[in-house]
mmCIF file with all atom_site columns, C-alpha atoms in Angstrom:
data_model
loop_
_atom_site.group_PDB
_atom_site.id
_atom_site.type_symbol
_atom_site.label_atom_id
_atom_site.label_alt_id
_atom_site.label_comp_id
_atom_site.label_asym_id
_atom_site.label_entity_id
_atom_site.label_seq_id
_atom_site.pdbx_PDB_ins_code
_atom_site.Cartn_x
_atom_site.Cartn_y
_atom_site.Cartn_z
_atom_site.occupancy
_atom_site.B_iso_or_equiv
_atom_site.pdbx_formal_charge
_atom_site.auth_seq_id
_atom_site.auth_comp_id
_atom_site.auth_asym_id
_atom_site.auth_atom_id
_atom_site.pdbx_PDB_model_num
ATOM 1   C CA . MET A 1 1   ? -0.012  -0.094 -0.039  1.00 0.00 ? 20  MET A CA 1
ATOM 2   C CA . ALA A 1 2   ? 2.908   2.315  0.973   1.00 0.00 ? 21  ALA A CA 1
ATOM 3   C CA . ASP A 1 3   ? 3.996   1.725  -2.674  1.00 0.00 ? 22  ASP A CA 1
ATOM 4   C CA . LEU A 1 4   ? 0.707   2.488  -4.204  1.00 0.00 ? 23  LEU A CA 1
ATOM 5   C CA . LYS A 1 5   ? 0.918   5.750  -2.065  1.00 0.00 ? 24  LYS A CA 1
ATOM 6   C CA . ASP A 1 6   ? 4.387   6.943  -3.416  1.00 0.00 ? 25  ASP A CA 1
ATOM 7   C CA . PHE A 1 7   ? 3.668   6.108  -6.602  1.00 0.00 ? 26  PHE A CA 1
ATOM 8   C CA . ALA A 1 8   ? 0.769   8.038  -6.703  1.00 0.00 ? 27  ALA A CA 1
ATOM 9   C CA . GLU A 1 9   ? 2.402   11.148 -5.253  1.00 0.00 ? 28  GLU A CA 1
ATOM 10  C CA . GLN A 1 10  ? 5.449   10.410 -8.190  1.00 0.00 ? 29  GLN A CA 1
ATOM 11  C CA . LEU A 1 11  ? 2.591   11.180 -10.347 1.00 0.00 ? 30  LEU A CA 1
ATOM 12  C CA . VAL A 1 12  ? 0.701   14.168 -9.483  1.00 0.00 ? 31  VAL A CA 1
ATOM 13  C CA . ASN A 1 13  ? 4.334   15.976 -8.713  1.00 0.00 ? 32  ASN A CA 1
ATOM 14  C CA . LEU A 1 14  ? 4.797   15.303 -12.756 1.00 0.00 ? 33  LEU A CA 1
ATOM 15  C CA . THR A 1 15  ? 5.527   18.446 -14.278 1.00 0.00 ? 34  THR A CA 1
ATOM 16  C CA . VAL A 1 16  ? 3.560   18.877 -17.625 1.00 0.00 ? 35  VAL A CA 1
ATOM 17  C CA . LYS A 1 17  ? 6.755   17.809 -19.640 1.00 0.00 ? 36  LYS A CA 1
ATOM 18  C CA . GLU A 1 18  ? 7.143   14.773 -17.765 1.00 0.00 ? 37  GLU A CA 1
ATOM 19  C CA . VAL A 1 19  ? 3.794   13.471 -18.049 1.00 0.00 ? 38  VAL A CA 1
ATOM 20  C CA . ASN A 1 20  ? 3.827   14.501 -21.910 1.00 0.00 ? 39  ASN A CA 1
ATOM 21  C CA . GLU A 1 21  ? 7.259   12.078 -21.521 1.00 0.00 ? 40  GLU A CA 1
ATOM 22  C CA . LEU A 1 22  ? 4.652   9.593  -19.703 1.00 0.00 ? 41  LEU A CA 1
ATOM 23  C CA . ALA A 1 23  ? 1.956   10.233 -22.541 1.00 0.00 ? 42  ALA A CA 1
ATOM 24  C CA . THR A 1 24  ? 4.495   9.490  -25.361 1.00 0.00 ? 43  THR A CA 1
ATOM 25  C CA . ILE A 1 25  ? 5.554   6.140  -23.600 1.00 0.00 ? 44  ILE A CA 1
ATOM 26  C CA . LEU A 1 26  ? 2.212   4.610  -22.536 1.00 0.00 ? 45  LEU A CA 1
ATOM 27  C CA . LYS A 1 27  ? 1.355   5.066  -26.454 1.00 0.00 ? 46  LYS A CA 1
ATOM 28  C CA . ASP A 1 28  ? 4.264   3.749  -28.254 1.00 0.00 ? 47  ASP A CA 1
ATOM 29  C CA . GLU A 1 29  ? 5.515   0.820  -25.363 1.00 0.00 ? 48  GLU A CA 1
ATOM 30  C CA . TYR A 1 30  ? 1.978   -0.114 -24.384 1.00 0.00 ? 49  TYR A CA 1
ATOM 31  C CA . GLY A 1 31  ? -0.304  1.034  -27.187 1.00 0.00 ? 50  GLY A CA 1
ATOM 32  C CA . ILE A 1 32  ? -2.367  3.183  -24.295 1.00 0.00 ? 51  ILE A CA 1
ATOM 33  C CA . GLU A 1 33  ? -3.648  6.607  -25.578 1.00 0.00 ? 52  GLU A CA 1
ATOM 34  C CA . PRO A 1 34  ? -3.521  8.392  -22.443 1.00 0.00 ? 53  PRO A CA 1
ATOM 35  C CA . ALA A 1 35  ? -6.038  11.648 -23.788 1.00 0.00 ? 54  ALA A CA 1
ATOM 36  C CA . ALA A 1 36  ? -5.425  13.906 -20.811 1.00 0.00 ? 55  ALA A CA 1
ATOM 37  C CA . ALA A 1 37  ? -1.847  14.312 -21.430 1.00 0.00 ? 56  ALA A CA 1
ATOM 38  C CA . ALA A 1 38  ? -2.731  16.219 -25.023 1.00 0.00 ? 57  ALA A CA 1
ATOM 39  C CA . VAL A 1 39  ? -4.937  18.225 -23.021 1.00 0.00 ? 58  VAL A CA 1
ATOM 40  C CA . ALA A 1 40  ? -2.650  19.288 -20.256 1.00 0.00 ? 59  ALA A CA 1
ATOM 41  C CA . MET A 1 41  ? -0.169  20.908 -22.825 1.00 0.00 ? 60  MET A CA 1
ATOM 42  C CA . ALA A 1 42  ? -2.855  23.160 -24.636 1.00 0.00 ? 61  ALA A CA 1
ATOM 43  C CA . GLY A 1 43  ? -1.697  25.714 -22.714 1.00 0.00 ? 62  GLY A CA 1
ATOM 44  C CA . PRO A 1 44  ? -1.943  28.163 -19.786 1.00 0.00 ? 63  PRO A CA 1
ATOM 45  C CA . VAL A 1 45  ? -5.430  29.996 -19.318 1.00 0.00 ? 64  VAL A CA 1
ATOM 46  C CA . ALA A 1 46  ? -5.144  33.546 -20.826 1.00 0.00 ? 65  ALA A CA 1
ATOM 47  C CA . GLY A 1 47  ? -4.071  35.802 -18.086 1.00 0.00 ? 66  GLY A CA 1
ATOM 48  C CA . GLY A 1 48  ? -4.075  39.897 -17.587 1.00 0.00 ? 67  GLY A CA 1
ATOM 49  C CA . GLY A 1 49  ? -1.334  40.549 -19.696 1.00 0.00 ? 68  GLY A CA 1
ATOM 50  C CA . ASP A 1 50  ? 1.907   41.836 -17.307 1.00 0.00 ? 69  ASP A CA 1
ATOM 51  C CA . ALA A 1 51  ? 0.810   41.610 -14.173 1.00 0.00 ? 70  ALA A CA 1
ATOM 52  C CA . ALA A 1 52  ? 2.958   42.901 -11.101 1.00 0.00 ? 71  ALA A CA 1
ATOM 53  C CA . GLU A 1 53  ? 3.060   39.389 -9.699  1.00 0.00 ? 72  GLU A CA 1
ATOM 54  C CA . GLU A 1 54  ? 2.488   36.409 -11.009 1.00 0.00 ? 73  GLU A CA 1
ATOM 55  C CA . GLN A 1 55  ? 0.713   33.403 -8.820  1.00 0.00 ? 74  GLN A CA 1
ATOM 56  C CA . SER A 1 56  ? 2.634   30.858 -8.364  1.00 0.00 ? 75  SER A CA 1
ATOM 57  C CA . GLU A 1 57  ? 0.341   28.831 -6.093  1.00 0.00 ? 76  GLU A CA 1
ATOM 58  C CA . PHE A 1 58  ? -3.415  27.742 -7.209  1.00 0.00 ? 77  PHE A CA 1
ATOM 59  C CA . ASP A 1 59  ? -6.371  25.919 -6.051  1.00 0.00 ? 78  ASP A CA 1
ATOM 60  C CA . VAL A 1 60  ? -7.756  23.005 -7.842  1.00 0.00 ? 79  VAL A CA 1
ATOM 61  C CA . MET A 1 61  ? -12.105 23.813 -7.577  1.00 0.00 ? 80  MET A CA 1
ATOM 62  C CA . LEU A 1 62  ? -14.063 21.220 -8.608  1.00 0.00 ? 81  LEU A CA 1
ATOM 63  C CA . LYS A 1 63  ? -17.351 23.192 -9.581  1.00 0.00 ? 82  LYS A CA 1
ATOM 64  C CA . ALA A 1 64  ? -19.518 20.428 -10.642 1.00 0.00 ? 83  ALA A CA 1
ATOM 65  C CA . ALA A 1 65  ? -19.260 16.684 -12.007 1.00 0.00 ? 84  ALA A CA 1
ATOM 66  C CA . GLY A 1 66  ? -20.985 16.979 -15.226 1.00 0.00 ? 85  GLY A CA 1
ATOM 67  C CA . ALA A 1 67  ? -22.407 14.215 -16.591 1.00 0.00 ? 86  ALA A CA 1
ATOM 68  C CA . SER A 1 68  ? -19.718 11.458 -15.618 1.00 0.00 ? 87  SER A CA 1
ATOM 69  C CA . LYS A 1 69  ? -20.200 11.821 -12.079 1.00 0.00 ? 88  LYS A CA 1
ATOM 70  C CA . LEU A 1 70  ? -18.735 8.154  -12.092 1.00 0.00 ? 89  LEU A CA 1
ATOM 71  C CA . ALA A 1 71  ? -15.448 8.764  -13.401 1.00 0.00 ? 90  ALA A CA 1
ATOM 72  C CA . VAL A 1 72  ? -14.812 11.995 -12.413 1.00 0.00 ? 91  VAL A CA 1
ATOM 73  C CA . VAL A 1 73  ? -15.464 10.012 -8.954  1.00 0.00 ? 92  VAL A CA 1
ATOM 74  C CA . LYS A 1 74  ? -12.490 7.865  -9.868  1.00 0.00 ? 93  LYS A CA 1
ATOM 75  C CA . LEU A 1 75  ? -10.328 10.118 -10.911 1.00 0.00 ? 94  LEU A CA 1
ATOM 76  C CA . VAL A 1 76  ? -10.457 12.433 -8.116  1.00 0.00 ? 95  VAL A CA 1
ATOM 77  C CA . LYS A 1 77  ? -9.970  9.308  -5.871  1.00 0.00 ? 96  LYS A CA 1
ATOM 78  C CA . GLU A 1 78  ? -6.555  8.887  -8.124  1.00 0.00 ? 97  GLU A CA 1
ATOM 79  C CA . LEU A 1 79  ? -5.577  12.299 -7.827  1.00 0.00 ? 98  LEU A CA 1
ATOM 80  C CA . THR A 1 80  ? -5.939  12.793 -4.284  1.00 0.00 ? 99  THR A CA 1
ATOM 81  C CA . GLY A 1 81  ? -4.938  8.969  -2.837  1.00 0.00 ? 100 GLY A CA 1
ATOM 82  C CA . LEU A 1 82  ? -8.530  9.160  -1.228  1.00 0.00 ? 101 LEU A CA 1
ATOM 83  C CA . GLY A 1 83  ? -10.837 6.392  -0.567  1.00 0.00 ? 102 GLY A CA 1
ATOM 84  C CA . LEU A 1 84  ? -13.569 6.077  -2.773  1.00 0.00 ? 103 LEU A CA 1
ATOM 85  C CA . LYS A 1 85  ? -15.933 6.938  -0.367  1.00 0.00 ? 104 LYS A CA 1
ATOM 86  C CA . GLU A 1 86  ? -14.423 10.563 0.312   1.00 0.00 ? 105 GLU A CA 1
ATOM 87  C CA . ALA A 1 87  ? -13.343 10.847 -3.448  1.00 0.00 ? 106 ALA A CA 1
ATOM 88  C CA . LYS A 1 88  ? -17.646 10.437 -3.674  1.00 0.00 ? 107 LYS A CA 1
ATOM 89  C CA . GLU A 1 89  ? -18.470 13.032 -0.885  1.00 0.00 ? 108 GLU A CA 1
ATOM 90  C CA . LEU A 1 90  ? -15.753 15.045 -2.256  1.00 0.00 ? 109 LEU A CA 1
ATOM 91  C CA . VAL A 1 91  ? -17.470 15.030 -5.697  1.00 0.00 ? 110 VAL A CA 1
ATOM 92  C CA . ASP A 1 92  ? -20.946 15.384 -4.272  1.00 0.00 ? 111 ASP A CA 1
ATOM 93  C CA . GLY A 1 93  ? -20.460 18.337 -1.965  1.00 0.00 ? 112 GLY A CA 1
ATOM 94  C CA . ALA A 1 94  ? -19.008 20.301 -4.789  1.00 0.00 ? 113 ALA A CA 1
ATOM 95  C CA . PRO A 1 95  ? -17.394 23.163 -5.588  1.00 0.00 ? 114 PRO A CA 1
ATOM 96  C CA . SER A 1 96  ? -15.127 21.855 -3.456  1.00 0.00 ? 115 SER A CA 1
ATOM 97  C CA . ALA A 1 97  ? -11.416 21.815 -3.438  1.00 0.00 ? 116 ALA A CA 1
ATOM 98  C CA . ILE A 1 98  ? -9.655  19.070 -4.908  1.00 0.00 ? 117 ILE A CA 1
ATOM 99  C CA . LYS A 1 99  ? -5.960  20.155 -4.195  1.00 0.00 ? 118 LYS A CA 1
ATOM 100 C CA . GLU A 1 100 ? -4.888  23.540 -2.697  1.00 0.00 ? 119 GLU A CA 1
ATOM 101 C CA . GLY A 1 101 ? -1.543  25.411 -3.085  1.00 0.00 ? 120 GLY A CA 1
ATOM 102 C CA . VAL A 1 102 ? -0.011  23.528 -6.030  1.00 0.00 ? 121 VAL A CA 1
ATOM 103 C CA . SER A 1 103 ? 2.082   24.735 -8.697  1.00 0.00 ? 122 SER A CA 1
ATOM 104 C CA . LYS A 1 104 ? 0.712   25.984 -11.942 1.00 0.00 ? 123 LYS A CA 1
ATOM 105 C CA . ASP A 1 105 ? 1.496   23.360 -13.894 1.00 0.00 ? 124 ASP A CA 1
ATOM 106 C CA . GLU A 1 106 ? 0.195   20.707 -11.626 1.00 0.00 ? 125 GLU A CA 1
ATOM 107 C CA . ALA A 1 107 ? -2.573  22.632 -11.128 1.00 0.00 ? 126 ALA A CA 1
ATOM 108 C CA . GLU A 1 108 ? -3.228  22.933 -15.126 1.00 0.00 ? 127 GLU A CA 1
ATOM 109 C CA . ALA A 1 109 ? -2.486  19.017 -15.689 1.00 0.00 ? 128 ALA A CA 1
ATOM 110 C CA . LEU A 1 110 ? -5.284  18.245 -13.055 1.00 0.00 ? 129 LEU A CA 1
ATOM 111 C CA . LYS A 1 111 ? -7.777  20.940 -14.253 1.00 0.00 ? 130 LYS A CA 1
ATOM 112 C CA . ALA A 1 112 ? -7.309  18.907 -17.833 1.00 0.00 ? 131 ALA A CA 1
ATOM 113 C CA . SER A 1 113 ? -7.416  15.861 -16.350 1.00 0.00 ? 132 SER A CA 1
ATOM 114 C CA . LEU A 1 114 ? -10.632 16.509 -14.656 1.00 0.00 ? 133 LEU A CA 1
ATOM 115 C CA . GLU A 1 115 ? -12.181 18.073 -17.890 1.00 0.00 ? 134 GLU A CA 1
ATOM 116 C CA . GLU A 1 116 ? -11.108 15.359 -19.892 1.00 0.00 ? 135 GLU A CA 1
ATOM 117 C CA . ALA A 1 117 ? -13.245 13.056 -17.255 1.00 0.00 ? 136 ALA A CA 1
ATOM 118 C CA . GLY A 1 118 ? -16.671 15.645 -18.159 1.00 0.00 ? 137 GLY A CA 1
ATOM 119 C CA . ALA A 1 119 ? -15.763 17.648 -14.501 1.00 0.00 ? 138 ALA A CA 1
ATOM 120 C CA . GLU A 1 120 ? -16.291 21.383 -14.511 1.00 0.00 ? 139 GLU A CA 1
ATOM 121 C CA . VAL A 1 121 ? -13.081 22.696 -12.914 1.00 0.00 ? 140 VAL A CA 1
ATOM 122 C CA . GLU A 1 122 ? -11.705 25.930 -11.521 1.00 0.00 ? 141 GLU A CA 1
ATOM 123 C CA . LEU A 1 123 ? -8.256  27.594 -10.875 1.00 0.00 ? 142 LEU A CA 1
ATOM 124 C CA . LYS A 1 124 ? -8.159  30.030 -8.114  1.00 0.00 ? 143 LYS A CA 1
#
């Protein structure tokens, strides 16, 4: 169980570049097509031009589960390391924070993954 938690922690802390490399490996070597990685590289959200200070920590907020609630619950479970019951409660309690105080790259990757599963997500 500890190995799985370590593995989950490693996945959550991947940079966008590392996510793309992982996606390439999964596709080329194992025939798995991870669509979320392509969405993660869609680029940053349009900002307000030249901001005095760029935000460095983001909160990933789940606004709504969307039509594919089960897929979103499973993904939240994987991304957070929560149990199935806790992940379901988090999704049912939307709007709610999935992760807080994460880097921009991690927040963008989480948002892309959740949106791919059908959720409505917001970065704060």
